[in-house]
Every structure is written in C-alpha cells, then in structure tokens.
Amino acid sequence: MYSTLYIKIRRFDGKKEWYQGYHLPYEKGRTVLWALTTIREQMDPTLVFTSACRHAICGSCAVTINGNAFLACKTSLDEVLETFQTPHLTFEPLKNFEVIKDLAIEWEPKMEKMEKVKPWLLPAEDGSKELGFKQSEEDYHQIAAPTDCILCGVCTSECNQLAVNDGTYLDPFILNRAYRFAVDSRDGSPEQHIQPVFENELWKCLHCMQCVSKCPKGIPLTEQIAYLRQESIRMGEVNNQGARHAFAFHDDVRSKGRLNEMTLPIKTDGLVNTAMRKVPFALRMIKKGKINPFHMPKAVEGIKGVREIYQYAKEVGE
Ligand code: FES
C-alpha cells in the first residue's frame, strides 16, 4: 500500500482557479475528511471546505475525487485508493453547483429551486382532508427512505441531465423531496408537489442511475422518479413526449414481448416530427446495417407469460 498520497485540490479565490498539490503521509483507516482537515491544519490554513457533524448527518462535506462525488466524512481513503488504484487523487468541488471558494459550494439557488415543489405538508384544497400529525407505522415507512436525505448534493453532482440542461430540470434531491411529501399520508394535495415536477422536465431523467449508485444514504431516486411520472399520467398529463414514449413501450411489450424500434419514434413523436428529425439519422443507420426497416419483430416465445403479467398488474391496479 502507499505510504504517501499526492492530493491535488482545485482552488478558487472568487476570481481565479488553479490546482495546488499536497503530499500527505498515508494512514490506513482514515477518512477523506481527515485528509482535508490534516492539509488545512498542518499544511495550508487557507484551504476552504465545509464540514460539521463528521457523522454523515449534516451533509456539508461532499466533494468530488477523481471526478466522482463522495461524502468526505463517510468515505475511507482505503476505499478511494481501492477504487482508483492510484495514490494521486484530485479533489474538486461538487459538479452542477456554483463554487464560492475552493471546495465550498453555493446552496442558496438550489434551495430557491426546491421551493417550487412546496416541500411541506399541504391541506386538501377542498378541505376534505384535515392536516394532522398522526400516522400509522405502515404510512411512516412510505416516507422513511426519502426522509433520510441529508442534502449533501452528491446526487446533483452526479446527475448527467443537470450537466447538459439549461437549468429547468430539478435536482434529484428536489425530486426526492417532492416524492417525500406526495406520498405522505398526512398531505392533502399530492398533486401540488407533483405538478411543478412535471412542469420542470420530469421526463428528462436519463436513467443513468448515477444518483442512485452514489447516494450515501441509498435512496432509490429513480424509483421515486418513476412514481412521479406514473402519478403525472394519472393526473392527466399524457400529451407529452415522455408519456407517449412510456405508452409506446407498454403497448409494444404487451403485444410482442419486445420493442419495435422502427415504430417507437413514430408513436412517441408522431409521423411528421419523426420524418423531419429522425429520418436522416435512420437512413444512416440503415446504410450501416444497424437497422432493417423491413424487419417486423415477432412475438417472443414467452409472450403468453408476458400477457399474464400485464393482466395480473391490471387486476392489482398497478
Ligand atoms: S461532516 Fe456532516 S455529513 Fe460529513
């Protein structure tokens, strides 16, 4: 194992950026936060980073290491070295955040964005459901996982949609917060949490699963996004690209047990849009032998079982 680490940190003083390197004697069993604290206390008191609880509770210490987000107090250096197989580590602030100084990021714009989903309990608009504090154990379990979120920002840093989005798409932790109140048995207006999510590009999640795989609390964010999509459809939001795509998947799998790649774009975007936007691409694919326009997929061998699953889902109301 390595006796010394070389840690390169991206610095920012509010105007200019640079990288600064530190040689740190390696001690087995230490955390990333220990490395940062040691550098600041023993080598460079000007280094800025945030931390408070040291117990994965306050969510303030997340940073990226070699491009991947980690909670510094919960992540051991042993794990990091095992992952990257090198003693050369680059520490940078979380991605998809404004940077204040060095590794410290700005949360204010994110909090303002989160207000869109009304992250608090709401009464029923028609007064049919009274707000109260009592909740059964079963109902509590619905909100237990999303309530574990500590707002560390790791999911935001890893989100590939946010990296390319114009700023409308909501951060994964905001989607989690919308879900948390929408499924709370004490909330009277779940649609008031879901509608703003729908209006802010809910269907643009890329399903890359990066948020789920990196969340230090193991929150199943993509399952929550699937729920929010399903509920937006139930609320009548069916005339959009995402919902049409979901219906096209659903219908293809029910009828053949597999997708028909040729008709999927037409069902999703309509004939005119597909002709205008996707035909040149499709022609290139045909030319390269990637797709065969005359191939009509037959039903898979187990189609009877597939249809039984659909029937069962219909009966249990899913
Ligand atoms: S210091 Fe609080 S979560 Fe790491």
PDB file of C-alpha atoms and ligand atoms in Angstrom:
ATOM      1  CA  MET A   1       0.000   0.000   0.000  1.00  0.00           C
ATOM      2  CA  TYR A   2       1.012   3.609  -0.483  1.00  0.00           C
ATOM      3  CA  SER A   3       2.921   5.440   2.254  1.00  0.00           C
ATOM      4  CA  THR A   4       2.276   8.905   0.798  1.00  0.00           C
ATOM      5  CA  LEU A   5      -0.644  10.342  -1.117  1.00  0.00           C
ATOM      6  CA  TYR A   6      -0.403  13.162  -3.610  1.00  0.00           C
ATOM      7  CA  ILE A   7      -3.613  15.180  -3.320  1.00  0.00           C
ATOM      8  CA  LYS A   8      -4.252  17.859  -5.906  1.00  0.00           C
ATOM      9  CA  ILE A   9      -7.004  20.296  -4.943  1.00  0.00           C
ATOM     10  CA  ARG A  10      -8.844  22.689  -7.233  1.00  0.00           C
ATOM     11  CA  ARG A  11      -8.597  26.110  -5.623  1.00  0.00           C
ATOM     12  CA  PHE A  12     -10.770  29.139  -6.350  1.00  0.00           C
ATOM     13  CA  ASP A  13     -10.472  32.539  -4.697  1.00  0.00           C
ATOM     14  CA  GLY A  14     -13.621  34.063  -6.182  1.00  0.00           C
ATOM     15  CA  LYS A  15     -11.783  35.224  -9.313  1.00  0.00           C
ATOM     16  CA  LYS A  16      -9.225  32.729 -10.497  1.00  0.00           C
ATOM     17  CA  GLU A  17      -8.844  28.961 -10.409  1.00  0.00           C
ATOM     18  CA  TRP A  18      -5.730  26.847 -10.006  1.00  0.00           C
ATOM     19  CA  TYR A  19      -4.654  23.415  -8.763  1.00  0.00           C
ATOM     20  CA  GLN A  20      -2.472  23.008  -5.716  1.00  0.00           C
ATOM     21  CA  GLY A  21      -0.760  19.757  -4.735  1.00  0.00           C
ATOM     22  CA  TYR A  22      -0.053  18.371  -1.242  1.00  0.00           C
ATOM     23  CA  HIS A  23       1.981  15.319  -0.217  1.00  0.00           C
ATOM     24  CA  LEU A  24       0.202  13.628   2.650  1.00  0.00           C
ATOM     25  CA  PRO A  25       1.589  10.732   4.717  1.00  0.00           C
ATOM     26  CA  TYR A  26      -0.942   7.915   4.291  1.00  0.00           C
ATOM     27  CA  GLU A  27      -2.523   6.395   7.373  1.00  0.00           C
ATOM     28  CA  LYS A  28      -4.714   3.356   6.919  1.00  0.00           C
ATOM     29  CA  GLY A  29      -8.248   3.605   8.266  1.00  0.00           C
ATOM     30  CA  ARG A  30      -8.563   7.379   7.793  1.00  0.00           C
ATOM     31  CA  THR A  31     -11.354   9.213   6.007  1.00  0.00           C
ATOM     32  CA  VAL A  32     -11.321  11.723   3.175  1.00  0.00           C
ATOM     33  CA  LEU A  33     -12.367  14.375   5.678  1.00  0.00           C
ATOM     34  CA  TRP A  34      -9.304  13.524   7.759  1.00  0.00           C
ATOM     35  CA  ALA A  35      -7.135  14.217   4.703  1.00  0.00           C
ATOM     36  CA  LEU A  36      -8.762  17.612   4.131  1.00  0.00           C
ATOM     37  CA  THR A  37      -8.562  18.555   7.805  1.00  0.00           C
ATOM     38  CA  THR A  38      -4.914  17.488   8.025  1.00  0.00           C
ATOM     39  CA  ILE A  39      -3.994  19.538   4.968  1.00  0.00           C
ATOM     40  CA  ARG A  40      -5.743  22.598   6.389  1.00  0.00           C
ATOM     41  CA  GLU A  41      -4.388  22.226   9.922  1.00  0.00           C
ATOM     42  CA  GLN A  42      -0.828  21.214   9.102  1.00  0.00           C
ATOM     43  CA  MET A  43      -0.027  22.472   5.621  1.00  0.00           C
ATOM     44  CA  ASP A  44      -2.322  25.178   4.328  1.00  0.00           C
ATOM     45  CA  PRO A  45      -4.689  27.146   6.581  1.00  0.00           C
ATOM     46  CA  THR A  46      -6.084  28.975   3.528  1.00  0.00           C
ATOM     47  CA  LEU A  47      -7.829  25.869   2.182  1.00  0.00           C
ATOM     48  CA  VAL A  48     -11.628  26.239   2.323  1.00  0.00           C
ATOM     49  CA  PHE A  49     -14.035  23.314   2.624  1.00  0.00           C
ATOM     50  CA  THR A  50     -17.180  22.705   4.662  1.00  0.00           C
ATOM     51  CA  SER A  51     -17.977  20.072   7.294  1.00  0.00           C
ATOM     52  CA  ALA A  52     -19.733  19.964  10.629  1.00  0.00           C
ATOM     53  CA  CYS A  53     -21.082  16.713  12.090  1.00  0.00           C
ATOM     54  CA  ARG A  54     -18.432  14.218  10.874  1.00  0.00           C
ATOM     55  CA  HIS A  55     -21.127  11.527  11.071  1.00  0.00           C
ATOM     56  CA  ALA A  56     -22.932  11.655   7.695  1.00  0.00           C
ATOM     57  CA  ILE A  57     -25.756  13.712   9.168  1.00  0.00           C
ATOM     58  CA  CYS A  58     -25.305  17.354   8.166  1.00  0.00           C
ATOM     59  CA  GLY A  59     -24.479  16.677   4.502  1.00  0.00           C
ATOM     60  CA  SER A  60     -21.975  19.518   4.257  1.00  0.00           C
ATOM     61  CA  CYS A  61     -18.725  17.716   3.412  1.00  0.00           C
ATOM     62  CA  ALA A  62     -19.288  16.225  -0.058  1.00  0.00           C
ATOM     63  CA  VAL A  63     -16.536  16.713  -2.646  1.00  0.00           C
ATOM     64  CA  THR A  64     -15.528  15.054  -5.888  1.00  0.00           C
ATOM     65  CA  ILE A  65     -12.487  12.831  -6.047  1.00  0.00           C
ATOM     66  CA  ASN A  66     -11.152  11.983  -9.480  1.00  0.00           C
ATOM     67  CA  GLY A  67     -14.479  13.177 -10.903  1.00  0.00           C
ATOM     68  CA  ASN A  68     -16.769  11.167  -8.599  1.00  0.00           C
ATOM     69  CA  ALA A  69     -18.784  12.592  -5.714  1.00  0.00           C
ATOM     70  CA  PHE A  70     -18.260  11.269  -2.176  1.00  0.00           C
ATOM     71  CA  LEU A  71     -19.328  12.268   1.316  1.00  0.00           C
ATOM     72  CA  ALA A  72     -15.913  13.066   2.822  1.00  0.00           C
ATOM     73  CA  CYS A  73     -16.665  12.045   6.422  1.00  0.00           C
ATOM     74  CA  LYS A  74     -18.237   8.720   5.442  1.00  0.00           C
ATOM     75  CA  THR A  75     -15.713   7.679   2.804  1.00  0.00           C
ATOM     76  CA  SER A  76     -12.491   5.989   3.834  1.00  0.00           C
ATOM     77  CA  LEU A  77      -9.304   6.714   1.961  1.00  0.00           C
ATOM     78  CA  ASP A  78      -8.761   2.954   1.753  1.00  0.00           C
ATOM     79  CA  GLU A  79     -11.965   2.691  -0.296  1.00  0.00           C
ATOM     80  CA  VAL A  80     -10.892   5.576  -2.540  1.00  0.00           C
ATOM     81  CA  LEU A  81      -7.462   4.058  -3.154  1.00  0.00           C
ATOM     82  CA  GLU A  82      -9.023   0.682  -3.827  1.00  0.00           C
ATOM     83  CA  THR A  83     -11.411   2.292  -6.339  1.00  0.00           C
ATOM     84  CA  PHE A  84      -8.877   4.350  -8.268  1.00  0.00           C
ATOM     85  CA  GLN A  85      -5.757   2.208  -7.755  1.00  0.00           C
ATOM     86  CA  THR A  86      -3.507   5.251  -7.512  1.00  0.00           C
ATOM     87  CA  PRO A  87      -2.115   7.473  -4.737  1.00  0.00           C
ATOM     88  CA  HIS A  88      -2.690  10.516  -7.000  1.00  0.00           C
ATOM     89  CA  LEU A  89      -6.062  11.987  -6.134  1.00  0.00           C
ATOM     90  CA  THR A  90      -7.731  15.133  -7.458  1.00  0.00           C
ATOM     91  CA  PHE A  91     -10.199  16.826  -5.117  1.00  0.00           C
ATOM     92  CA  GLU A  92     -12.692  19.260  -6.652  1.00  0.00           C
ATOM     93  CA  PRO A  93     -15.952  20.893  -5.581  1.00  0.00           C
ATOM     94  CA  LEU A  94     -19.231  19.132  -6.396  1.00  0.00           C
ATOM     95  CA  LYS A  95     -20.326  19.489 -10.011  1.00  0.00           C
ATOM     96  CA  ASN A  96     -23.527  21.285 -11.048  1.00  0.00           C
ATOM     97  CA  PHE A  97     -23.145  23.834  -8.222  1.00  0.00           C
ATOM     98  CA  GLU A  98     -21.765  27.359  -8.161  1.00  0.00           C
ATOM     99  CA  VAL A  99     -18.489  27.469  -6.280  1.00  0.00           C
ATOM    100  CA  ILE A 100     -17.952  30.032  -3.530  1.00  0.00           C
ATOM    101  CA  LYS A 101     -14.350  29.286  -2.654  1.00  0.00           C
ATOM    102  CA  ASP A 102     -12.114  26.219  -3.118  1.00  0.00           C
ATOM    103  CA  LEU A 103     -14.374  23.246  -2.244  1.00  0.00           C
ATOM    104  CA  ALA A 104     -17.227  25.287  -0.723  1.00  0.00           C
ATOM    105  CA  ILE A 105     -20.359  25.414  -2.885  1.00  0.00           C
ATOM    106  CA  GLU A 106     -23.382  27.710  -3.005  1.00  0.00           C
ATOM    107  CA  TRP A 107     -26.699  26.172  -1.870  1.00  0.00           C
ATOM    108  CA  GLU A 108     -28.966  29.225  -1.985  1.00  0.00           C
ATOM    109  CA  PRO A 109     -30.083  28.875  -5.656  1.00  0.00           C
ATOM    110  CA  LYS A 110     -30.827  25.189  -5.057  1.00  0.00           C
ATOM    111  CA  MET A 111     -32.988  25.990  -2.034  1.00  0.00           C
ATOM    112  CA  GLU A 112     -34.900  28.585  -4.063  1.00  0.00           C
ATOM    113  CA  LYS A 113     -35.417  25.983  -6.788  1.00  0.00           C
ATOM    114  CA  MET A 114     -36.654  23.459  -4.215  1.00  0.00           C
ATOM    115  CA  GLU A 115     -39.462  25.801  -3.147  1.00  0.00           C
ATOM    116  CA  LYS A 116     -41.149  25.087  -6.484  1.00  0.00           C
ATOM    117  CA  VAL A 117     -42.258  21.642  -5.269  1.00  0.00           C
ATOM    118  CA  LYS A 118     -43.665  23.030  -1.998  1.00  0.00           C
ATOM    119  CA  PRO A 119     -41.607  20.820   0.318  1.00  0.00           C
ATOM    120  CA  TRP A 120     -44.008  20.989   3.246  1.00  0.00           C
ATOM    121  CA  LEU A 121     -47.325  19.350   4.186  1.00  0.00           C
ATOM    122  CA  LEU A 122     -50.313  20.843   2.381  1.00  0.00           C
ATOM    123  CA  PRO A 123     -54.000  20.696   3.271  1.00  0.00           C
ATOM    124  CA  ALA A 124     -56.534  19.404   0.741  1.00  0.00           C
ATOM    125  CA  GLU A 125     -57.668  22.262  -1.494  1.00  0.00           C
ATOM    126  CA  ASP A 126     -61.334  21.409  -0.937  1.00  0.00           C
ATOM    127  CA  GLY A 127     -60.816  20.960   2.799  1.00  0.00           C
ATOM    128  CA  SER A 128     -61.712  17.241   2.560  1.00  0.00           C
ATOM    129  CA  LYS A 129     -58.588  16.120   4.408  1.00  0.00           C
ATOM    130  CA  GLU A 130     -57.533  17.675   7.651  1.00  0.00           C
ATOM    131  CA  LEU A 131     -53.864  18.095   8.387  1.00  0.00           C
ATOM    132  CA  GLY A 132     -52.804  16.111  11.403  1.00  0.00           C
ATOM    133  CA  PHE A 133     -49.702  14.581  12.884  1.00  0.00           C
ATOM    134  CA  LYS A 134     -50.871  11.015  13.416  1.00  0.00           C
ATOM    135  CA  GLN A 135     -49.505   8.411  11.060  1.00  0.00           C
ATOM    136  CA  SER A 136     -49.563   4.610  11.070  1.00  0.00           C
ATOM    137  CA  GLU A 137     -46.276   2.715  11.105  1.00  0.00           C
ATOM    138  CA  GLU A 138     -47.031   1.450   7.607  1.00  0.00           C
ATOM    139  CA  ASP A 139     -47.583   5.006   6.332  1.00  0.00           C
ATOM    140  CA  TYR A 140     -44.387   6.156   8.020  1.00  0.00           C
ATOM    141  CA  HIS A 141     -42.419   3.537   6.096  1.00  0.00           C
ATOM    142  CA  GLN A 142     -43.520   5.240   2.867  1.00  0.00           C
ATOM    143  CA  ILE A 143     -41.556   8.331   3.813  1.00  0.00           C
ATOM    144  CA  ALA A 144     -38.732   6.736   5.799  1.00  0.00           C
ATOM    145  CA  ALA A 145     -36.265   6.359   2.916  1.00  0.00           C
ATOM    146  CA  PRO A 146     -36.819   9.782   1.299  1.00  0.00           C
ATOM    147  CA  THR A 147     -36.590  11.414   4.728  1.00  0.00           C
ATOM    148  CA  ASP A 148     -33.066  10.010   5.063  1.00  0.00           C
ATOM    149  CA  CYS A 149     -31.826  12.597   2.537  1.00  0.00           C
ATOM    150  CA  ILE A 150     -29.228  14.861   4.179  1.00  0.00           C
ATOM    151  CA  LEU A 151     -28.973  17.333   1.277  1.00  0.00           C
ATOM    152  CA  CYS A 152     -25.333  16.533   0.628  1.00  0.00           C
ATOM    153  CA  GLY A 153     -25.585  17.294  -3.112  1.00  0.00           C
ATOM    154  CA  VAL A 154     -23.865  14.083  -4.260  1.00  0.00           C
ATOM    155  CA  CYS A 155     -26.852  13.202  -6.490  1.00  0.00           C
ATOM    156  CA  THR A 156     -26.795  16.646  -8.096  1.00  0.00           C
ATOM    157  CA  SER A 157     -23.074  16.389  -8.767  1.00  0.00           C
ATOM    158  CA  GLU A 158     -23.553  13.021 -10.476  1.00  0.00           C
ATOM    159  CA  CYS A 159     -26.658  13.973 -12.488  1.00  0.00           C
ATOM    160  CA  ASN A 160     -25.909  13.809 -16.210  1.00  0.00           C
ATOM    161  CA  GLN A 161     -29.127  15.606 -17.164  1.00  0.00           C
ATOM    162  CA  LEU A 162     -28.207  18.596 -14.990  1.00  0.00           C
ATOM    163  CA  ALA A 163     -24.803  18.708 -16.672  1.00  0.00           C
ATOM    164  CA  VAL A 164     -26.418  19.425 -20.049  1.00  0.00           C
ATOM    165  CA  ASN A 165     -29.719  21.025 -19.014  1.00  0.00           C
ATOM    166  CA  ASP A 166     -30.485  24.733 -19.328  1.00  0.00           C
ATOM    167  CA  GLY A 167     -31.343  24.900 -15.629  1.00  0.00           C
ATOM    168  CA  THR A 168     -35.029  23.952 -15.709  1.00  0.00           C
ATOM    169  CA  TYR A 169     -34.577  20.315 -14.692  1.00  0.00           C
ATOM    170  CA  LEU A 170     -34.871  19.766 -10.959  1.00  0.00           C
ATOM    171  CA  ASP A 171     -32.002  18.293  -8.976  1.00  0.00           C
ATOM    172  CA  PRO A 172     -32.519  14.672  -7.872  1.00  0.00           C
ATOM    173  CA  PHE A 173     -32.721  15.677  -4.194  1.00  0.00           C
ATOM    174  CA  ILE A 174     -35.564  18.073  -5.115  1.00  0.00           C
ATOM    175  CA  LEU A 175     -37.410  15.253  -6.879  1.00  0.00           C
ATOM    176  CA  ASN A 176     -36.865  13.199  -3.729  1.00  0.00           C
ATOM    177  CA  ARG A 177     -38.363  15.992  -1.639  1.00  0.00           C
ATOM    178  CA  ALA A 178     -41.417  16.255  -3.939  1.00  0.00           C
ATOM    179  CA  TYR A 179     -41.897  12.488  -3.681  1.00  0.00           C
ATOM    180  CA  ARG A 180     -41.485  12.546   0.104  1.00  0.00           C
ATOM    181  CA  PHE A 181     -44.429  14.955   0.524  1.00  0.00           C
ATOM    182  CA  ALA A 182     -46.549  13.480  -2.290  1.00  0.00           C
ATOM    183  CA  VAL A 183     -46.599  10.053  -0.578  1.00  0.00           C
ATOM    184  CA  ASP A 184     -47.008  11.366   2.971  1.00  0.00           C
ATOM    185  CA  SER A 185     -50.366  10.128   4.282  1.00  0.00           C
ATOM    186  CA  ARG A 186     -50.814  13.433   6.129  1.00  0.00           C
ATOM    187  CA  ASP A 187     -50.570  15.509   2.960  1.00  0.00           C
ATOM    188  CA  GLY A 188     -53.830  16.623   1.387  1.00  0.00           C
ATOM    189  CA  SER A 189     -52.622  17.807  -2.033  1.00  0.00           C
ATOM    190  CA  PRO A 190     -50.000  15.488  -3.552  1.00  0.00           C
ATOM    191  CA  GLU A 191     -50.693  16.940  -6.992  1.00  0.00           C
ATOM    192  CA  GLN A 192     -49.342  20.299  -5.809  1.00  0.00           C
ATOM    193  CA  HIS A 193     -45.948  18.652  -5.281  1.00  0.00           C
ATOM    194  CA  ILE A 194     -46.099  16.609  -8.495  1.00  0.00           C
ATOM    195  CA  GLN A 195     -47.372  19.237 -10.960  1.00  0.00           C
ATOM    196  CA  PRO A 196     -44.297  21.515 -10.626  1.00  0.00           C
ATOM    197  CA  VAL A 197     -42.058  18.487 -11.046  1.00  0.00           C
ATOM    198  CA  PHE A 198     -43.888  17.598 -14.252  1.00  0.00           C
ATOM    199  CA  GLU A 199     -43.620  21.186 -15.495  1.00  0.00           C
ATOM    200  CA  ASN A 200     -39.861  21.153 -14.885  1.00  0.00           C
ATOM    201  CA  GLU A 201     -38.931  18.387 -17.318  1.00  0.00           C
ATOM    202  CA  LEU A 202     -39.707  15.360 -15.173  1.00  0.00           C
ATOM    203  CA  TRP A 203     -39.367  13.066 -18.179  1.00  0.00           C
ATOM    204  CA  LYS A 204     -35.807  14.209 -18.910  1.00  0.00           C
ATOM    205  CA  CYS A 205     -34.183  11.871 -16.374  1.00  0.00           C
ATOM    206  CA  LEU A 206     -31.654   9.886 -18.440  1.00  0.00           C
ATOM    207  CA  HIS A 207     -31.895   6.707 -16.315  1.00  0.00           C
ATOM    208  CA  CYS A 208     -28.114   6.669 -15.944  1.00  0.00           C
ATOM    209  CA  MET A 209     -28.587   5.610 -12.280  1.00  0.00           C
ATOM    210  CA  GLN A 210     -25.568   7.662 -11.191  1.00  0.00           C
ATOM    211  CA  CYS A 211     -27.595   9.418  -8.457  1.00  0.00           C
ATOM    212  CA  VAL A 212     -28.741   6.096  -7.028  1.00  0.00           C
ATOM    213  CA  SER A 213     -25.363   4.413  -7.153  1.00  0.00           C
ATOM    214  CA  LYS A 214     -23.615   7.331  -5.406  1.00  0.00           C
ATOM    215  CA  CYS A 215     -26.235   8.414  -2.831  1.00  0.00           C
ATOM    216  CA  PRO A 216     -24.566   7.888   0.577  1.00  0.00           C
ATOM    217  CA  LYS A 217     -27.975   7.045   2.067  1.00  0.00           C
ATOM    218  CA  GLY A 218     -29.008   4.541  -0.612  1.00  0.00           C
ATOM    219  CA  ILE A 219     -32.176   6.444  -1.512  1.00  0.00           C
ATOM    220  CA  PRO A 220     -33.902   4.827  -4.534  1.00  0.00           C
ATOM    221  CA  LEU A 221     -34.196   8.065  -6.514  1.00  0.00           C
ATOM    222  CA  THR A 222     -35.046   6.523  -9.874  1.00  0.00           C
ATOM    223  CA  GLU A 223     -37.923   4.543  -8.341  1.00  0.00           C
ATOM    224  CA  GLN A 224     -39.238   7.825  -6.996  1.00  0.00           C
ATOM    225  CA  ILE A 225     -38.938   9.446 -10.412  1.00  0.00           C
ATOM    226  CA  ALA A 226     -40.880   6.511 -11.898  1.00  0.00           C
ATOM    227  CA  TYR A 227     -43.596   7.077  -9.277  1.00  0.00           C
ATOM    228  CA  LEU A 228     -43.781  10.811 -10.028  1.00  0.00           C
ATOM    229  CA  ARG A 229     -44.100  10.063 -13.748  1.00  0.00           C
ATOM    230  CA  GLN A 230     -46.814   7.497 -13.122  1.00  0.00           C
ATOM    231  CA  GLU A 231     -48.734   9.939 -10.943  1.00  0.00           C
ATOM    232  CA  SER A 232     -48.389  12.736 -13.511  1.00  0.00           C
ATOM    233  CA  ILE A 233     -50.046  10.399 -16.033  1.00  0.00           C
ATOM    234  CA  ARG A 234     -52.807   9.642 -13.516  1.00  0.00           C
ATOM    235  CA  MET A 235     -53.279  13.405 -13.152  1.00  0.00           C
ATOM    236  CA  GLY A 236     -53.927  13.614 -16.906  1.00  0.00           C
ATOM    237  CA  GLU A 237     -50.512  14.730 -18.203  1.00  0.00           C
ATOM    238  CA  VAL A 238     -50.490  12.309 -21.123  1.00  0.00           C
ATOM    239  CA  ASN A 239     -49.933  14.575 -24.106  1.00  0.00           C
ATOM    240  CA  ASN A 240     -46.172  14.882 -23.896  1.00  0.00           C
ATOM    241  CA  GLN A 241     -43.190  13.082 -25.359  1.00  0.00           C
ATOM    242  CA  GLY A 242     -42.306  11.208 -22.162  1.00  0.00           C
ATOM    243  CA  ALA A 243     -45.777   9.815 -21.524  1.00  0.00           C
ATOM    244  CA  ARG A 244     -46.245   8.861 -25.187  1.00  0.00           C
ATOM    245  CA  HIS A 245     -42.885   7.056 -25.117  1.00  0.00           C
ATOM    246  CA  ALA A 246     -43.928   5.156 -21.966  1.00  0.00           C
ATOM    247  CA  PHE A 247     -47.232   4.135 -23.563  1.00  0.00           C
ATOM    248  CA  ALA A 248     -45.412   3.016 -26.717  1.00  0.00           C
ATOM    249  CA  PHE A 249     -43.099   0.790 -24.614  1.00  0.00           C
ATOM    250  CA  HIS A 250     -46.074  -0.560 -22.724  1.00  0.00           C
ATOM    251  CA  ASP A 251     -48.050  -1.410 -25.867  1.00  0.00           C
ATOM    252  CA  ASP A 252     -45.112  -2.985 -27.716  1.00  0.00           C
ATOM    253  CA  VAL A 253     -44.156  -5.219 -24.812  1.00  0.00           C
ATOM    254  CA  ARG A 254     -47.749  -6.258 -24.222  1.00  0.00           C
ATOM    255  CA  SER A 255     -48.337  -7.172 -27.855  1.00  0.00           C
ATOM    256  CA  LYS A 256     -44.961  -8.757 -28.767  1.00  0.00           C
ATOM    257  CA  GLY A 257     -42.904  -9.000 -25.590  1.00  0.00           C
ATOM    258  CA  ARG A 258     -40.278  -6.729 -27.216  1.00  0.00           C
ATOM    259  CA  LEU A 259     -39.873  -3.290 -28.734  1.00  0.00           C
ATOM    260  CA  ASN A 260     -40.340  -2.356 -32.355  1.00  0.00           C
ATOM    261  CA  GLU A 261     -37.543   0.156 -32.889  1.00  0.00           C
ATOM    262  CA  MET A 262     -38.997   1.292 -36.208  1.00  0.00           C
ATOM    263  CA  THR A 263     -42.405   2.343 -34.893  1.00  0.00           C
ATOM    264  CA  LEU A 264     -41.300   3.545 -31.433  1.00  0.00           C
ATOM    265  CA  PRO A 265     -40.228   7.056 -32.605  1.00  0.00           C
ATOM    266  CA  ILE A 266     -43.447   7.462 -34.615  1.00  0.00           C
ATOM    267  CA  LYS A 267     -45.597   6.533 -31.616  1.00  0.00           C
ATOM    268  CA  THR A 268     -43.543   8.910 -29.447  1.00  0.00           C
ATOM    269  CA  ASP A 269     -43.079  11.948 -31.694  1.00  0.00           C
ATOM    270  CA  GLY A 270     -45.744  11.488 -34.381  1.00  0.00           C
ATOM    271  CA  LEU A 271     -45.170  10.838 -38.066  1.00  0.00           C
ATOM    272  CA  VAL A 272     -44.331  14.408 -39.112  1.00  0.00           C
ATOM    273  CA  ASN A 273     -41.801  15.058 -36.341  1.00  0.00           C
ATOM    274  CA  THR A 274     -40.168  11.685 -36.892  1.00  0.00           C
ATOM    275  CA  ALA A 275     -39.919  12.328 -40.634  1.00  0.00           C
ATOM    276  CA  MET A 276     -38.382  15.760 -40.073  1.00  0.00           C
ATOM    277  CA  ARG A 277     -35.992  14.959 -37.250  1.00  0.00           C
ATOM    278  CA  LYS A 278     -35.152  11.277 -37.327  1.00  0.00           C
ATOM    279  CA  VAL A 279     -35.302  10.080 -40.937  1.00  0.00           C
ATOM    280  CA  PRO A 280     -31.775  11.284 -41.882  1.00  0.00           C
ATOM    281  CA  PHE A 281     -30.405   9.502 -38.809  1.00  0.00           C
ATOM    282  CA  ALA A 282     -32.453   6.357 -39.576  1.00  0.00           C
ATOM    283  CA  LEU A 283     -31.177   6.332 -43.158  1.00  0.00           C
ATOM    284  CA  ARG A 284     -27.595   6.428 -41.899  1.00  0.00           C
ATOM    285  CA  MET A 285     -28.386   3.547 -39.522  1.00  0.00           C
ATOM    286  CA  ILE A 286     -29.910   1.516 -42.381  1.00  0.00           C
ATOM    287  CA  LYS A 287     -26.887   2.228 -44.576  1.00  0.00           C
ATOM    288  CA  LYS A 288     -24.548   0.974 -41.848  1.00  0.00           C
ATOM    289  CA  GLY A 289     -26.691  -2.149 -41.425  1.00  0.00           C
ATOM    290  CA  LYS A 290     -27.657  -1.205 -37.870  1.00  0.00           C
ATOM    291  CA  ILE A 291     -31.397  -1.454 -38.507  1.00  0.00           C
ATOM    292  CA  ASN A 292     -33.533  -3.302 -41.024  1.00  0.00           C
ATOM    293  CA  PRO A 293     -36.664  -1.327 -41.981  1.00  0.00           C
ATOM    294  CA  PHE A 294     -38.376  -4.488 -43.242  1.00  0.00           C
ATOM    295  CA  HIS A 295     -37.864  -6.447 -40.057  1.00  0.00           C
ATOM    296  CA  MET A 296     -41.144  -6.742 -38.171  1.00  0.00           C
ATOM    297  CA  PRO A 297     -40.411  -8.307 -34.790  1.00  0.00           C
ATOM    298  CA  LYS A 298     -42.394 -11.437 -33.997  1.00  0.00           C
ATOM    299  CA  ALA A 299     -43.809 -12.103 -30.566  1.00  0.00           C
ATOM    300  CA  VAL A 300     -41.261 -13.594 -28.158  1.00  0.00           C
ATOM    301  CA  GLU A 301     -41.564 -17.229 -27.164  1.00  0.00           C
ATOM    302  CA  GLY A 302     -42.889 -16.484 -23.695  1.00  0.00           C
ATOM    303  CA  ILE A 303     -45.490 -13.937 -24.831  1.00  0.00           C
ATOM    304  CA  LYS A 304     -48.275 -15.795 -23.023  1.00  0.00           C
ATOM    305  CA  GLY A 305     -46.445 -15.254 -19.719  1.00  0.00           C
ATOM    306  CA  VAL A 306     -45.804 -11.595 -20.566  1.00  0.00           C
ATOM    307  CA  ARG A 307     -49.521 -11.038 -21.146  1.00  0.00           C
ATOM    308  CA  GLU A 308     -50.340 -12.802 -17.899  1.00  0.00           C
ATOM    309  CA  ILE A 309     -48.055 -10.339 -16.077  1.00  0.00           C
ATOM    310  CA  TYR A 310     -49.924  -7.450 -17.686  1.00  0.00           C
ATOM    311  CA  GLN A 311     -53.252  -8.996 -16.727  1.00  0.00           C
ATOM    312  CA  TYR A 312     -52.074  -9.508 -13.154  1.00  0.00           C
ATOM    313  CA  ALA A 313     -50.811  -5.902 -12.934  1.00  0.00           C
ATOM    314  CA  LYS A 314     -54.192  -4.690 -14.207  1.00  0.00           C
ATOM    315  CA  GLU A 315     -56.043  -6.756 -11.611  1.00  0.00           C
ATOM    316  CA  VAL A 316     -53.958  -5.458  -8.710  1.00  0.00           C
ATOM    317  CA  GLY A 317     -54.309  -1.937 -10.024  1.00  0.00           C
ATOM    318  CA  GLU A 318     -50.691  -1.190 -10.980  1.00  0.00           C
TER     319      GLU A 318
HETATM  320  S1  FES B   1     -19.476  16.415   8.083  1.00  0.00           S
HETATM  321 FE1  FES B   1     -21.634  16.197   8.252  1.00  0.00          FE
HETATM  322  S2  FES B   1     -22.115  14.828   6.628  1.00  0.00           S
HETATM  323 FE2  FES B   1     -19.953  14.910   6.590  1.00  0.00          FE
END
